[in-house]
Tab-separated table of C-alpha atoms and ligand atoms in Angstrom:
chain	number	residue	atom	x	y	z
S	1	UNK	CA	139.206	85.670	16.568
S	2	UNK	CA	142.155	83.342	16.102
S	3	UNK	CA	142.415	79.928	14.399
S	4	UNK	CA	146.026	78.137	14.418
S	5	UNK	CA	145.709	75.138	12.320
S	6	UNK	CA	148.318	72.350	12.335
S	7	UNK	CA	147.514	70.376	8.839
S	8	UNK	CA	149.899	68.645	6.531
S	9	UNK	CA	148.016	70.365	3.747
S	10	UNK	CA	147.854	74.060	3.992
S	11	UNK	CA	147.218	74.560	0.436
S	12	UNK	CA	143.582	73.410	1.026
S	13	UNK	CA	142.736	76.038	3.086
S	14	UNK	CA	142.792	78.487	0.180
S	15	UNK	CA	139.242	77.528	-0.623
S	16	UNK	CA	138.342	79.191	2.420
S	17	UNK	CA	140.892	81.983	3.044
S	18	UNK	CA	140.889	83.412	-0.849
S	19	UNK	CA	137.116	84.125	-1.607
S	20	UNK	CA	133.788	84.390	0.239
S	21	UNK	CA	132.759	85.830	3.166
S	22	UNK	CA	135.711	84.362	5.340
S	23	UNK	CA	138.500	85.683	2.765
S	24	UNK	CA	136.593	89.295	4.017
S	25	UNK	CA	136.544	89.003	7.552
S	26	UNK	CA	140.197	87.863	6.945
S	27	UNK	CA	141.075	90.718	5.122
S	28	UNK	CA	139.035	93.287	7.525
S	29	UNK	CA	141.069	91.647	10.237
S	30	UNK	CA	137.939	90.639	11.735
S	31	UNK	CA	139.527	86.513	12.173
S	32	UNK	CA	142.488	85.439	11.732
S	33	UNK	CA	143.904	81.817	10.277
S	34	UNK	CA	147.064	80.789	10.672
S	35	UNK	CA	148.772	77.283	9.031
S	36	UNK	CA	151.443	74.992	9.777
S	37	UNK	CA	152.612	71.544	9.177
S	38	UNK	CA	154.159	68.772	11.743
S	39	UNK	CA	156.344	68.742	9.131
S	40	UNK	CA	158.504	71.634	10.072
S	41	UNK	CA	158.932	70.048	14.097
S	42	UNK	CA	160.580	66.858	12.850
S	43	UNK	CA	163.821	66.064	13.381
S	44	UNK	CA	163.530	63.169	11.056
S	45	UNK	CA	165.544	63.799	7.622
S	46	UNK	CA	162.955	62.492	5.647
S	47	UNK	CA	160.652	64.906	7.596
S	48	UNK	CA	158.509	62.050	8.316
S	49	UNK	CA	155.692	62.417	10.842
S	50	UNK	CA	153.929	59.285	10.873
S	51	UNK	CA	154.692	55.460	11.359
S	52	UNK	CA	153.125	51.896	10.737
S	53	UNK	CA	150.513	51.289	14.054
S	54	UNK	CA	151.751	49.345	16.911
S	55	UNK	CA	149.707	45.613	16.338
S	56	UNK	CA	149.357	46.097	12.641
S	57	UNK	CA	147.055	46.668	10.445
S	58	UNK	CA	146.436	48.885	8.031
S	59	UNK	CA	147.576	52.546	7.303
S	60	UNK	CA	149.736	54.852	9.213
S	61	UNK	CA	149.765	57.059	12.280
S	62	UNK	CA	150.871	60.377	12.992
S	63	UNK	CA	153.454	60.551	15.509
S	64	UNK	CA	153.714	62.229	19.030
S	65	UNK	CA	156.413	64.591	18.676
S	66	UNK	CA	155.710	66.491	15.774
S	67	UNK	CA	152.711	66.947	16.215
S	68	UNK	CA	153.248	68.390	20.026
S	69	UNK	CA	155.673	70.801	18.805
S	70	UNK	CA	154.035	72.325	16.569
S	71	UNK	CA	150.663	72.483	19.013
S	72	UNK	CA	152.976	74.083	21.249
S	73	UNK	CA	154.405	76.926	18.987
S	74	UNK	CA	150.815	77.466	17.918
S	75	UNK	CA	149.605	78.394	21.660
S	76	UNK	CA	152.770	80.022	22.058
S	77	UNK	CA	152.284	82.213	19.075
S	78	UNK	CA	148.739	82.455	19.835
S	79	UNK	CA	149.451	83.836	23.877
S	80	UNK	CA	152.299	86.155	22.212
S	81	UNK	CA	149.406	87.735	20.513
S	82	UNK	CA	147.729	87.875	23.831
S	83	UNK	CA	145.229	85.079	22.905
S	84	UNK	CA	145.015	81.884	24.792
S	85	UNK	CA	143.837	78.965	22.760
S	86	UNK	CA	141.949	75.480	23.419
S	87	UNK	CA	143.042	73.097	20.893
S	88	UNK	CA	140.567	70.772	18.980
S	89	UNK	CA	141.079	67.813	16.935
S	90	UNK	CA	138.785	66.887	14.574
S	91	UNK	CA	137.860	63.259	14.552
S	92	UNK	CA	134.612	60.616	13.659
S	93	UNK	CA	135.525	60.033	17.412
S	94	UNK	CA	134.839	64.153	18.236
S	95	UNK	CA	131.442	64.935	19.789
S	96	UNK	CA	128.884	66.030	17.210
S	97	UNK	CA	129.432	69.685	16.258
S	98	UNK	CA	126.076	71.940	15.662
S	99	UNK	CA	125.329	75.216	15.533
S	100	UNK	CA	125.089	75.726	19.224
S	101	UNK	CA	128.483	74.865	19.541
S	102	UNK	CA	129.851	76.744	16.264
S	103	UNK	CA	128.200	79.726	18.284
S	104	UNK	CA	130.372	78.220	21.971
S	105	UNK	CA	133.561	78.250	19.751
S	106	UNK	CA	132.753	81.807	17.424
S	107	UNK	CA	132.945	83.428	21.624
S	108	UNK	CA	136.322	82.419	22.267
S	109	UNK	CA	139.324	84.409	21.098
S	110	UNK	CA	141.268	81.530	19.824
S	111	UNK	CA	141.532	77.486	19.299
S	112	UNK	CA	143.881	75.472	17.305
S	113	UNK	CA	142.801	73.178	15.542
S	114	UNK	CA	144.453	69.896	14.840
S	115	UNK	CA	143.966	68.248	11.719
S	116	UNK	CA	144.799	64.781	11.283
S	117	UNK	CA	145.305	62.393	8.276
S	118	UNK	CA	146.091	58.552	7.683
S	119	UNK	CA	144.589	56.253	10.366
S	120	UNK	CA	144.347	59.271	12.799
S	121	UNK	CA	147.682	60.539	15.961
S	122	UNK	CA	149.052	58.910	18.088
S	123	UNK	CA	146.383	58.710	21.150
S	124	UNK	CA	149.249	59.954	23.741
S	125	UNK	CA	148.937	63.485	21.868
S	126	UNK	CA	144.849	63.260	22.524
S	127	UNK	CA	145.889	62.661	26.353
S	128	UNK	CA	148.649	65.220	26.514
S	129	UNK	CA	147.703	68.117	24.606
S	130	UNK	CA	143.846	68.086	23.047
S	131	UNK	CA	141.159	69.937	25.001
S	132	UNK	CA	138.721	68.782	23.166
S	133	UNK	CA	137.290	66.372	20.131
S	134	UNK	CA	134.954	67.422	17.305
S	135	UNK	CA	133.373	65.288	15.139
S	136	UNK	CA	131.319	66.871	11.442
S	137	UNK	CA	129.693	63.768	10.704
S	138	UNK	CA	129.356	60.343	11.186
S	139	UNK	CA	131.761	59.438	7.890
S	140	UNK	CA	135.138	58.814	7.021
S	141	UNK	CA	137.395	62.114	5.733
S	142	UNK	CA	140.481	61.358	3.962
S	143	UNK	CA	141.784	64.159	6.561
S	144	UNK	CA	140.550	66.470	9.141
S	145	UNK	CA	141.214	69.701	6.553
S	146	UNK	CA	137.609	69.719	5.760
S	147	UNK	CA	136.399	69.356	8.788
S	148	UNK	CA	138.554	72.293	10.403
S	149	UNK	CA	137.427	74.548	7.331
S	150	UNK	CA	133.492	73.600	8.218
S	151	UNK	CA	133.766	74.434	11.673
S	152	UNK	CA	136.149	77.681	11.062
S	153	UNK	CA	133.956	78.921	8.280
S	154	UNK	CA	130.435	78.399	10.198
S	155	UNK	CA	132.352	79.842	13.257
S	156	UNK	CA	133.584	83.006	11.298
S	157	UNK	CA	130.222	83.552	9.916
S	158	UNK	CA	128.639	84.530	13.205
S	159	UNK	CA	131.251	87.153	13.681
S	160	UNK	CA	130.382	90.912	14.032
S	161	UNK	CA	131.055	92.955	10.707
S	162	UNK	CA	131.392	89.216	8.617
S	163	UNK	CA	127.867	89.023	7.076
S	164	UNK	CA	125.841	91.793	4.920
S	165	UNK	CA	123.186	92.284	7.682
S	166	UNK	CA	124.235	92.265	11.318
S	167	UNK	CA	120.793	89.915	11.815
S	168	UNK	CA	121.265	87.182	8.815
S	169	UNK	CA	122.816	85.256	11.447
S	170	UNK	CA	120.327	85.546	13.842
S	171	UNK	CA	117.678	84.131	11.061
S	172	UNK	CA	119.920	81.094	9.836
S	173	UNK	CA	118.752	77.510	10.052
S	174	UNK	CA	119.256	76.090	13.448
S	175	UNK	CA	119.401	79.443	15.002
S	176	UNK	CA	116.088	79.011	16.259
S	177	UNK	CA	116.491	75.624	16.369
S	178	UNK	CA	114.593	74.903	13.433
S	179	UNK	CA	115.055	74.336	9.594
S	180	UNK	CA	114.900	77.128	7.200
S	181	UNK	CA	111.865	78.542	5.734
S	182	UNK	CA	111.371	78.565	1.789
S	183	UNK	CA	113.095	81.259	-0.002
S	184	UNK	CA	111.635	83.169	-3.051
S	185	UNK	CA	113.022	86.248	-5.056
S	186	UNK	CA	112.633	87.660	-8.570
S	187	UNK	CA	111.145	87.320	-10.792
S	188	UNK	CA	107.624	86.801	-9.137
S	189	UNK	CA	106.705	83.839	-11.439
S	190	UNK	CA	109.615	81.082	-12.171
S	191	UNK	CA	108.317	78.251	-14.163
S	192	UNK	CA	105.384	79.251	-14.193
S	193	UNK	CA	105.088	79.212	-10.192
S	194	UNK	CA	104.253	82.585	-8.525
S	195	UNK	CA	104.904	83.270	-4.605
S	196	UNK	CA	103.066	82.843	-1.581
S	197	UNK	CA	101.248	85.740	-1.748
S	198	UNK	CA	101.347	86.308	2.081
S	199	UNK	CA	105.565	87.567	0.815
S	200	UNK	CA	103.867	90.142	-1.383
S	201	UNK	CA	101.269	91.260	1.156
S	202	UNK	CA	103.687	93.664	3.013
S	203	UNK	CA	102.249	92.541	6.098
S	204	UNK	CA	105.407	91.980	7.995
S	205	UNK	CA	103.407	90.150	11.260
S	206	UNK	CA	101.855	88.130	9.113
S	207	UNK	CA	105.184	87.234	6.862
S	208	UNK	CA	107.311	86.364	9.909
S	209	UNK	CA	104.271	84.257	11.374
S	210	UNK	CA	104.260	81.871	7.571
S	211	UNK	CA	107.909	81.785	7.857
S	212	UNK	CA	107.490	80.246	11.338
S	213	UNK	CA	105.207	78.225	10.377
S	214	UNK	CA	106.729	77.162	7.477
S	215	UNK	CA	110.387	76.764	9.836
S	216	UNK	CA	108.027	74.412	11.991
S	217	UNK	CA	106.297	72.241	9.502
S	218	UNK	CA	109.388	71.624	7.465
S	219	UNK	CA	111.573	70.418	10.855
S	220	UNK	CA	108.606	68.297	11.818
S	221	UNK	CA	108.381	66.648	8.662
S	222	UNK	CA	112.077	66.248	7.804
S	223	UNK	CA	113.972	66.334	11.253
S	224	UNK	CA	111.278	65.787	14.054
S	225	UNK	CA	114.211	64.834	16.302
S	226	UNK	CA	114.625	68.784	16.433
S	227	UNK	CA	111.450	69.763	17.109
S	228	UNK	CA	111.310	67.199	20.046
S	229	UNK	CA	114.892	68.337	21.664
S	230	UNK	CA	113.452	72.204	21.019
S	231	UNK	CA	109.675	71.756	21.982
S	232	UNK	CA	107.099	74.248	20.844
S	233	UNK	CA	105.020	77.233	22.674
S	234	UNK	CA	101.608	77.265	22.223
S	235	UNK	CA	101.786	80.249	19.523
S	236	UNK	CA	104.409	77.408	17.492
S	237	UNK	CA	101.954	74.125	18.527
S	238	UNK	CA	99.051	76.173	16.805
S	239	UNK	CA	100.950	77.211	13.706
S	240	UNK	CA	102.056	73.694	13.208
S	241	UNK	CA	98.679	72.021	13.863
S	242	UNK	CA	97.493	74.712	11.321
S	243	UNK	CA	99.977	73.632	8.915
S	244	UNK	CA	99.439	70.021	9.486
S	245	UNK	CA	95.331	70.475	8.746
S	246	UNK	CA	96.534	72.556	5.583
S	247	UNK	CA	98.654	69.947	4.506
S	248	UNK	CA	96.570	67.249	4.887
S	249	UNK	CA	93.555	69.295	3.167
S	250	UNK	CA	95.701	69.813	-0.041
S	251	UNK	CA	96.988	66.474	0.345
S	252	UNK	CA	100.564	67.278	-0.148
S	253	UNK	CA	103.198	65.342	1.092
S	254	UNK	CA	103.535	67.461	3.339
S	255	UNK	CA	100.510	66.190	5.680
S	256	UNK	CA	101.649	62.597	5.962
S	257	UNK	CA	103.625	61.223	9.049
S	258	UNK	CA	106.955	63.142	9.431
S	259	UNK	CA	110.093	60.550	8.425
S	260	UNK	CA	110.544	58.506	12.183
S	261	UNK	CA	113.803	59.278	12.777
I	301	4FV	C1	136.398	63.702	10.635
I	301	4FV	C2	135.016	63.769	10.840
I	301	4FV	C3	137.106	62.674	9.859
I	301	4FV	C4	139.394	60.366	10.055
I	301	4FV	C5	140.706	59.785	9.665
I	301	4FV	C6	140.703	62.105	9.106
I	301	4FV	C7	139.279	61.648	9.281
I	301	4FV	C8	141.510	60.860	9.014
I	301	4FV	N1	136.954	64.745	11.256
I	301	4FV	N2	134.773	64.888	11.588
I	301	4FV	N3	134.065	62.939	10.390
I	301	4FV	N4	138.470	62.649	9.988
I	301	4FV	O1	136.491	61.852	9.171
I	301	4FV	O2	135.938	65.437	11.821
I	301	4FV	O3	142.697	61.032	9.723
């Protein structure tokens, strides 16, 4: 998989590309990232690539040309290398990106990715030459950097080869739809807390149906939203009214109305 990225910063993107899981599939060859500023596709002599926004106000804009020159070389380098690319600009303004889509853009060969700064581009680039608009989060970034590293990093993840065991994917978060389950290891007691001892029982039926459970009660009471987009079979909608009763018996926290989202 290729990822051109057009950034005015390329020196941020060594916290993805020199250590971690990504810096391996990088050097196995598995994904590729390649960098380069608007900078180098102006003919200004200051190398300038942004200007003060038409009506005023505050902050700058990046500028048109630029930042379509260097889009183009990207594709053009990427279709040279027999991969055609979408391109993506990351924006507040981008539609929501989740892990459904992180696993729509981990089964393409290639996208470049534009990353903006200041008060955003010029919107005659968005017309011309974005495909589409991604947004991490409803805040304010200093620059799209981030961004492109979140969605290239939880894209690259989900490639074959990238993590330990081929399946870790297949049991993140949101995979299923649903938060994670609790997570124990060694040593069996930790401040003087043991383990559910359904994880010691070796009973792998009966481990995968607590961690279900466990995946369902946790979304309902922190992000019910999900469990309403997902809905439940009747195998889940027992499991959950089990762990609702259970909560509410032991009176944790647990059993009292999920947070209305
Ligand atoms: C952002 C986000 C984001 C906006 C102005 C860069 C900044 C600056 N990108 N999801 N949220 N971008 O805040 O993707 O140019």
């Amino acid at each position: 998989m290729r990822f051109d990225v057009i950034t005015l910063f390329p020196a941020q993107f060594k916290a993805l590309t020199q250590e971690g899981v990504v810096a391996r599939a990088l050097r196995r060859g598995i994904a590729e990232i390649h960098l380069r500023t608007p900078r180098d596709y102006t003919a200004d002599p200051q190398r300038a690539v942004d200007d003060r926004p038409y009506g005023g106000g505050p902050g700058m804009v990046m500028q048109y040309a630029p930042l379509r020159a260097a889009l183009d070389a990207a594709r053009a380098d990427a279709a040279a290398a027999g991969v055609s690319s979408r391109v993506a600009y990351l924006s507040p303004q981008g539609a929501p990106v989740d892990q459904a889509k992180i696993v729509e853009i981990a089964s393409a060969s290639g996208w470049v990715l534009l990353a903006g700064r200041y008060e955003g581009v010029d919107e005659r680039l968005i017309e011309d030459a974005v495909d589409e608009e991604w947004s991490i989060g409803d805040y304010v970034l200093s620059g799209g950097e981030l961004a492109a590293m979140v969605v290239m990093d939880a894209a690259i993840r989900l490639l074959p080869g990238v993590l330990g065991h081929a399946d870790s994917a297949g049991q993140d978060s949101y995979a299923s739809g649903l938060l994670d389950c609790p997570h124990y290891t060694r040593p069996e007691t930790a401040a003087g807390r043991g383990v559910p001892s359904v994880l010691l029982s070796g009973d792998h039926a009966a481990i995968e149906r607590w961690r279900l459970q466990q995946a369902l009660g946790r979304t309902w009471e922190r992000r019910p939203e999900l469990l309403r987009k997902r809905g439940m079979n009747d195998v889940e909608r027992q499991l959950l009214d089990d762990y609702r009763r259970e909560a509410l018996r032991s009176g944790s926290r647990a059993g009292s109305k999920p947070s209305e989202q």
